[in-house]
CSV table of C-alpha atoms in Angstrom, one decimal:
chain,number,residue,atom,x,y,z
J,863,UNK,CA,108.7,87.6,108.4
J,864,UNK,CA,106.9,87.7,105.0
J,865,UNK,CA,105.8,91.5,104.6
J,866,UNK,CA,104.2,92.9,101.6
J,867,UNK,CA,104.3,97.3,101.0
J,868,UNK,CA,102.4,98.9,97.9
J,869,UNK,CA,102.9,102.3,97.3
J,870,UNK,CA,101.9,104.9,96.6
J,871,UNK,CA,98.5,104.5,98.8
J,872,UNK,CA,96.4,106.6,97.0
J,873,UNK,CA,96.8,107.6,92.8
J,874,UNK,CA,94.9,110.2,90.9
J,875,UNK,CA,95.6,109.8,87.0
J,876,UNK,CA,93.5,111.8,84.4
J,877,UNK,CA,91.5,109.5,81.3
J,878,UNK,CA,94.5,108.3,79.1
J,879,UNK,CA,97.4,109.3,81.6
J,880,UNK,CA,99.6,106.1,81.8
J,881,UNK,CA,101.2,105.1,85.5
J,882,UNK,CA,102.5,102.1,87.3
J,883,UNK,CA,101.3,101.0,90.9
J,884,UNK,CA,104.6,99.4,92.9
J,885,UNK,CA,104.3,96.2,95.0
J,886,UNK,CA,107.7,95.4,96.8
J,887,UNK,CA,107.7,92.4,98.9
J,888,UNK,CA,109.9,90.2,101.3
J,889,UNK,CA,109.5,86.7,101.6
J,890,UNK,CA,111.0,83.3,102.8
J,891,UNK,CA,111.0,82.1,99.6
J,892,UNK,CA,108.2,83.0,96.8
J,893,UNK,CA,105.6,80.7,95.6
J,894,UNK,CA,103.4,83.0,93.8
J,895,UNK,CA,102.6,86.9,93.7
J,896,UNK,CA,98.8,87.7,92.9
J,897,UNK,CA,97.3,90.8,91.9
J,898,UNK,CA,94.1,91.9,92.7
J,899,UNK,CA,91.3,94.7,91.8
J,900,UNK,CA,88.5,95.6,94.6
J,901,UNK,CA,85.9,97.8,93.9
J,902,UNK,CA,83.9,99.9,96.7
J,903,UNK,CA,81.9,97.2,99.0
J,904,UNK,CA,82.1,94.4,97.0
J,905,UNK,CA,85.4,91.2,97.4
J,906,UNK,CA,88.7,91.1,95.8
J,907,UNK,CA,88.6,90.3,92.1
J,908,UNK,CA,91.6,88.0,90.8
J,909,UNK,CA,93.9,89.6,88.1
J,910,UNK,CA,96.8,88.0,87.7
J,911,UNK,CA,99.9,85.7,89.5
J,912,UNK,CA,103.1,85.5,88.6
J,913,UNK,CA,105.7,83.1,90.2
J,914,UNK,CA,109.2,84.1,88.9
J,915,UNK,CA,111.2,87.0,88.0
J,916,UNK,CA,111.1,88.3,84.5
J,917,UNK,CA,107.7,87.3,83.6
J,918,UNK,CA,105.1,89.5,82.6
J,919,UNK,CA,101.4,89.4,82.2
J,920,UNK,CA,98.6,91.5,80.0
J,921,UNK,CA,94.6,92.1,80.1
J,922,UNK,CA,93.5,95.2,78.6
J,923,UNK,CA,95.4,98.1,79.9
J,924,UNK,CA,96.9,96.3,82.9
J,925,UNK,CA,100.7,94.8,82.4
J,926,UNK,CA,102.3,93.1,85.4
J,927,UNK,CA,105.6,92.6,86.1
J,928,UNK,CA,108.0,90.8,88.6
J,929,UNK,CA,111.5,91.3,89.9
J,930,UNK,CA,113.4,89.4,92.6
J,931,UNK,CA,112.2,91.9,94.8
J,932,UNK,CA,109.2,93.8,93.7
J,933,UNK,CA,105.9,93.9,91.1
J,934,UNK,CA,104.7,96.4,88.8
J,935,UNK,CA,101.3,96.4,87.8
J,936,UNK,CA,101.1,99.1,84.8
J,937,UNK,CA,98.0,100.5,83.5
J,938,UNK,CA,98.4,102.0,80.1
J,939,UNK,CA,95.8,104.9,79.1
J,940,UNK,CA,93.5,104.1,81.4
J,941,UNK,CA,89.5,104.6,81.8
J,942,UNK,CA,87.6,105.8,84.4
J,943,UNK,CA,86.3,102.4,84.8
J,944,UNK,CA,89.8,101.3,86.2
J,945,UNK,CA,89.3,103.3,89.4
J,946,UNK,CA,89.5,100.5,92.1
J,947,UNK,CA,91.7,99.7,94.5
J,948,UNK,CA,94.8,97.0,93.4
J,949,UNK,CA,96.1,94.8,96.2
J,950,UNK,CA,98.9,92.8,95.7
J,951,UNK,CA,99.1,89.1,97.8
J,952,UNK,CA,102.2,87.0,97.8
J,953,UNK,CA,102.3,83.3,98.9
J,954,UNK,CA,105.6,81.8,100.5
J,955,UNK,CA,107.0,78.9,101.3
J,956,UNK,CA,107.0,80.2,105.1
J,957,UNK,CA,103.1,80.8,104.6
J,958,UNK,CA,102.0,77.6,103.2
J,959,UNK,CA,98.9,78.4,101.6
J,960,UNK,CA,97.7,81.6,103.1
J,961,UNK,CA,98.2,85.0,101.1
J,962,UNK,CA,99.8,88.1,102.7
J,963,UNK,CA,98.6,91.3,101.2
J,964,UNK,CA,99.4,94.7,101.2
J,965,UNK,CA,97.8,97.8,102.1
J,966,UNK,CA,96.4,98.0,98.7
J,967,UNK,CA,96.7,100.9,95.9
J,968,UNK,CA,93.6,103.5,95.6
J,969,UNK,CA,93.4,104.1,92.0
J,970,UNK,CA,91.3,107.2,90.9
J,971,UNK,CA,90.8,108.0,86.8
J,972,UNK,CA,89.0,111.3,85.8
J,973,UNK,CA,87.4,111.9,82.5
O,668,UNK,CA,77.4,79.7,88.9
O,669,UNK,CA,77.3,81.5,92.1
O,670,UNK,CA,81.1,81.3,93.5
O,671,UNK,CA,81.3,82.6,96.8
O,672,UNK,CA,78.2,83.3,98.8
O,673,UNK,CA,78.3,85.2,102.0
O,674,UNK,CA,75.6,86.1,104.6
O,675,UNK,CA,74.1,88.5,105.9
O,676,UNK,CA,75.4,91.8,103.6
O,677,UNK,CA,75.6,93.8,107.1
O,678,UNK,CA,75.3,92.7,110.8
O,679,UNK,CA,75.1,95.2,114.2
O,680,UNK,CA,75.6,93.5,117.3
O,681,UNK,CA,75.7,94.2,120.9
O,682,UNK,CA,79.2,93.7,122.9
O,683,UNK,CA,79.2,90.7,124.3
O,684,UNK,CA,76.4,88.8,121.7
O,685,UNK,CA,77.6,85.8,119.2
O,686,UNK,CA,76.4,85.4,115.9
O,687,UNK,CA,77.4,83.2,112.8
O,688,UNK,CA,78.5,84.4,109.2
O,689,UNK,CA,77.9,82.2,106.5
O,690,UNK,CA,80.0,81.1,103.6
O,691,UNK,CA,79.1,78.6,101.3
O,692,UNK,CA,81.0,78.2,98.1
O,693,UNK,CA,79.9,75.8,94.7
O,694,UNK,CA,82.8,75.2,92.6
O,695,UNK,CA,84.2,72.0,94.7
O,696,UNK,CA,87.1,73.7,96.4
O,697,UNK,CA,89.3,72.0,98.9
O,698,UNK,CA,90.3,75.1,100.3
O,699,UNK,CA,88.4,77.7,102.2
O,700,UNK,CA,89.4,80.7,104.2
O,701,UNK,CA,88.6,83.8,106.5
O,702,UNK,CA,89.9,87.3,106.2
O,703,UNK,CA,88.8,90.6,108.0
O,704,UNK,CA,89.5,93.8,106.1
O,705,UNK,CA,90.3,97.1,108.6
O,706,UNK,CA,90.7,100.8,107.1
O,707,UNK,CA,94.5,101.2,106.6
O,708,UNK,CA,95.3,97.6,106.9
O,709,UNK,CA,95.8,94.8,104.6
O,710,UNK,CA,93.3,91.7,104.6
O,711,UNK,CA,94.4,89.5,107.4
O,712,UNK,CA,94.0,85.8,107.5
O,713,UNK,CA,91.5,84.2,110.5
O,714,UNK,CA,91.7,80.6,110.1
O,715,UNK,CA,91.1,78.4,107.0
O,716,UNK,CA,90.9,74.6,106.0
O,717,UNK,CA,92.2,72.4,103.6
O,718,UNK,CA,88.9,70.0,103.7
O,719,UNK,CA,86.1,68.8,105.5
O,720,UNK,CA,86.9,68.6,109.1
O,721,UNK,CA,90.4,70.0,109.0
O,722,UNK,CA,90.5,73.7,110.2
O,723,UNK,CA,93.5,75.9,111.4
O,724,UNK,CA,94.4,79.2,112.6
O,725,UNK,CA,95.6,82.3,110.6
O,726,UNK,CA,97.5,85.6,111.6
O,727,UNK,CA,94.3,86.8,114.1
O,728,UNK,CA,92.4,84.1,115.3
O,729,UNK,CA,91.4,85.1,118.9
O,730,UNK,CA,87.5,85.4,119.3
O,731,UNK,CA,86.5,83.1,116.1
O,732,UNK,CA,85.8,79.4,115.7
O,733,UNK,CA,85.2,77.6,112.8
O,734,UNK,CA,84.0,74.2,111.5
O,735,UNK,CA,83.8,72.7,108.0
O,736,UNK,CA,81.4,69.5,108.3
O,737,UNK,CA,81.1,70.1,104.1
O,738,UNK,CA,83.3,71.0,101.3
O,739,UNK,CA,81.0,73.7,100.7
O,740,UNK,CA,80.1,75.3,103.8
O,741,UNK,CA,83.2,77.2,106.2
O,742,UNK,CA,81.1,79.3,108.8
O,743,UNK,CA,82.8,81.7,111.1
O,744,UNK,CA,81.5,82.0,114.9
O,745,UNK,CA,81.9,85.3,116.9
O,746,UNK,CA,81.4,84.0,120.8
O,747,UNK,CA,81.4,86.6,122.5
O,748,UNK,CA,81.7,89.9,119.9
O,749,UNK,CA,83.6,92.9,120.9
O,750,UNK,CA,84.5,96.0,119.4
O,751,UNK,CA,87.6,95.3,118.0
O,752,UNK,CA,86.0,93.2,115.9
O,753,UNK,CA,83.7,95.7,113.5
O,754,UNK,CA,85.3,95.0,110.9
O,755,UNK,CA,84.7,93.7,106.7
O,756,UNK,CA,84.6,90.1,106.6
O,757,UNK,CA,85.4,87.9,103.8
O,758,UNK,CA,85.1,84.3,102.8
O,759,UNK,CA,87.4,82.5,99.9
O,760,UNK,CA,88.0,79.3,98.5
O,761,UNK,CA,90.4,78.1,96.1
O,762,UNK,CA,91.3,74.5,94.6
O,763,UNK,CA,94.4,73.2,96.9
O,764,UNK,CA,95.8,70.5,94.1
O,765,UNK,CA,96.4,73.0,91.4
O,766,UNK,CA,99.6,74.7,92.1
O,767,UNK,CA,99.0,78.4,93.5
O,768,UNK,CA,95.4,78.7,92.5
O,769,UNK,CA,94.1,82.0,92.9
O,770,UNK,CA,91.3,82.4,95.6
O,771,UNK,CA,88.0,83.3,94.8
O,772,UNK,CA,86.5,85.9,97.0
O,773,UNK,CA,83.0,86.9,98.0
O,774,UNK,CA,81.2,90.4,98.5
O,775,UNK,CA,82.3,90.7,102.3
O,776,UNK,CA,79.9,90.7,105.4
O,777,UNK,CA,80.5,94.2,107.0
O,778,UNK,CA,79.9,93.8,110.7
O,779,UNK,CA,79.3,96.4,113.4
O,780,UNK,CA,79.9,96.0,117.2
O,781,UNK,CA,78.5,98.5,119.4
């Protein structure tokens, strides 16, 4: 069973303080892994997808990465505007064309 | 360019009523889908469809119909709503052809059953 687990659930970082939000995942073969930012009351916005191991991608302060077995989104000095929560989705062969996300990642940045 | 449209913002029925959400979407995608969103879960898949006419069922499709006569429109029917389903609701559509298109979300229709 495809099964997606982001930790940790909830992450308070002060303005500037660099961290990384972990998204391990299991799947019957991966055809995509997509990160997402929601803010309070309003739909998932689309960040990023990856689809194999080793590649990375930027925008801003947010890095992603991917590994055979999990994704790293890193957020480098970040602003108070990046408080959000980050959900990461992955898309298997199993799946067809439906997402499985995780819990989700509750980002909090003070000034 | 609206993207994904959802209606109404907030709904409170009675157990036992039915009602409609609405989704409409304007960028010509094939695909459209359902998820509910529940406090300490991850969005869960309904149903979704691949075109006009062709629907299918998700991870929890008990209680919900859908139709999609357009490419445009994917509304969600509650029958006969129950508690279990207060819940956020949200529409998204993607283009099917391009390999692993990301889906486009809209705001959410958050929906109270008493």
């Amino acid at each position: 069973e495809d099964q997606v687990t982001q930790s940790p659930e909830a992450l308070r970082l002060q303005e500037g303080e660099s961290s990384s939000l972990n998204c391990s995942y299991t799947v019957s073969g991966l055809r995509g892994l997509f990160w997402y930012r929601q803010d309070p009351g309003k739909g998932p916005e689309f960040l990023f997808t990856l689809y194999s191991a080793g590649e990375e991608k930027e925008k801003e302060r947010l890095k992603a990465t991917l590994t055979k077995k999990e994704s790293f989104l890193h957020i480098t000095a970040p602003k108070p505007e990046d408080s959000a929560t980050y959900l990461c989705a992955v898309q298997s062969n199993q799946a067809g064309t439906a997402l499985i996300f995780g819990k989700g990642t509750t980002l909090s940045v003070s000034s | 360019n609206a993207g994904v449209t959802q209606t109404p913002k907030f709904q409170v029925l009675k157990t036992g009523q039915s009602m409609t959400l609405q989704c409409a979407q304007d960028m010509n995608h094939e695909y459209m889908s359902w998820y509910r969103q529940d406090p300490g879960m991850g969005l869960r898949l309904i149903h979704y469809s691949v075109g006009a006419g062709i629907t299918d069922q998700g991870e929890v499709p008990n209680g919900y119909n859908v139709s999609r006569s357009t490419t445009e429109d994917f509304p969600l029917r509650l029958l006969s709503a129950a508690p279990s389903q207060t819940s956020v609701y949200f529409c998204a559509s993607s283009r099917i052809h391009a390999n692993n298109s990301p889906l486009h979300f809209g705001n959410g229709t958050r929906l109270t059953v008493t």
